[in-house]
Amino acid sequence: MNQTADRPIRVAIADDQPLLRRSLAIIINGAADLVVVGEAASGGEAFDLARDRAPDVILMDLRMPGVDGIEATRRITADRRLAGVRVLVLTMFELDEYVRDALRAGASGFLLKDSEPDSLLEAIRRTHAGESLFAASILIRLIEHYVRRPAAAQIRRLDLLTERETEVLGLVGQGLSNDEIAMSLKISIKTVKTHIGNLLAKLAARDRAQLVIAAYENRLV
């Protein structure tokens, strides 16, 4: 269990399909360290739910009636009162303009709707821990998208970083967890977390997902 017994990870579900919401809730509530605290059928309801319940993680569908998941994500991440709420997008698409827009809006991770239940639970835990998670196929498509961009469009901010921080940023861009980065670089978890903290501060990034964007834009992946 990644969370203390008296404080499970609080999850909200935003999707316009009642059957899917209920199925996800059953899976999530079946884990001892997770609990569903609310459901929403639209982006507007998702934002209201975030303000009312302040969940740790919101599972967000992108294409919903009225206010869509992208705008809901943008509102949530822009609200200082909701700084502790992280958005994990569930999508049927490996990559399209909706996914890229959601990433720019502040989503912390992306998981395909056909993922295994265990992958969903682990994604929630990692998202709550600040370790943004991207489905492997989405990572590949993101890389392809940013590699095709003209060099002039890249964000040049690497002069702010040390050599080790740049190395860590590249591994974050590959979707590695803190444990995996520590093993790859043969350093401690504490040191990895220090580097991540420095990267967030130097690159003015809200969370790890924005570090992934920076890694792609600077062609570190």
Steps between C-alpha positions, in 0.01 A plus 500: 500500500640839402276701728441484872200292603319798655554722195426322173559678170179685420390460137230670292377370164389729215347325198170540319437124488327379822595136443868585464493721810342223703746239369797722583359568847470127571862442397630795701298430815626143487851625584569545871692824453256674262148636534261670258364824646280612212398472136436759228335472157648817349800729528293759683393243756862383530618850590220543756581157643867593530409813697249320721693180576864591424594149383864402472454374143229554239459247220402728212337410171580757230189498285197583711194716429504868589831579666743235374778332692767735366328811628420329829867407537602858421263639763612254764873555449453878488316511834748549784256344745529177302880487487497152653259354244660308213329407175552157343349488152329184376481497122418263215747678274877456505558859397295772341458872550283434807779313677760766420264776611427316825873467566545873448198564723679327787404132492742290702476178302322303229370146497313316226149381586585145394773473765495217752341573843835461676652757265221744588556459872875544465448806281283659771762428765785637289303808401422571864869457585592760239642248254311580181410192299459472124383194311795372297323554168419860595864562591611373159253723317601801712862443407409481132299821526773703665782360286315622190477854635739762356803569716399865536185391680692325777524652844865561582530491878766238557764760584326528838572136580801306620623206295342254744167688503494487121560126517219455750268711284563269206410196710185669626410560137528126438236441767733344758394496865725633778605144584590432137697825471690417819590156364599638159730768642609298806395774742265504799127569485559804720746639246254436216229691687742787556576518128127487417435783742777708343360433152152607602635823647744589220256424219201653682312174453179426690563127510688213345285497186628845410854368539408238241397780263832680561691179429321455167529864399874491562534166321642314798288194420 
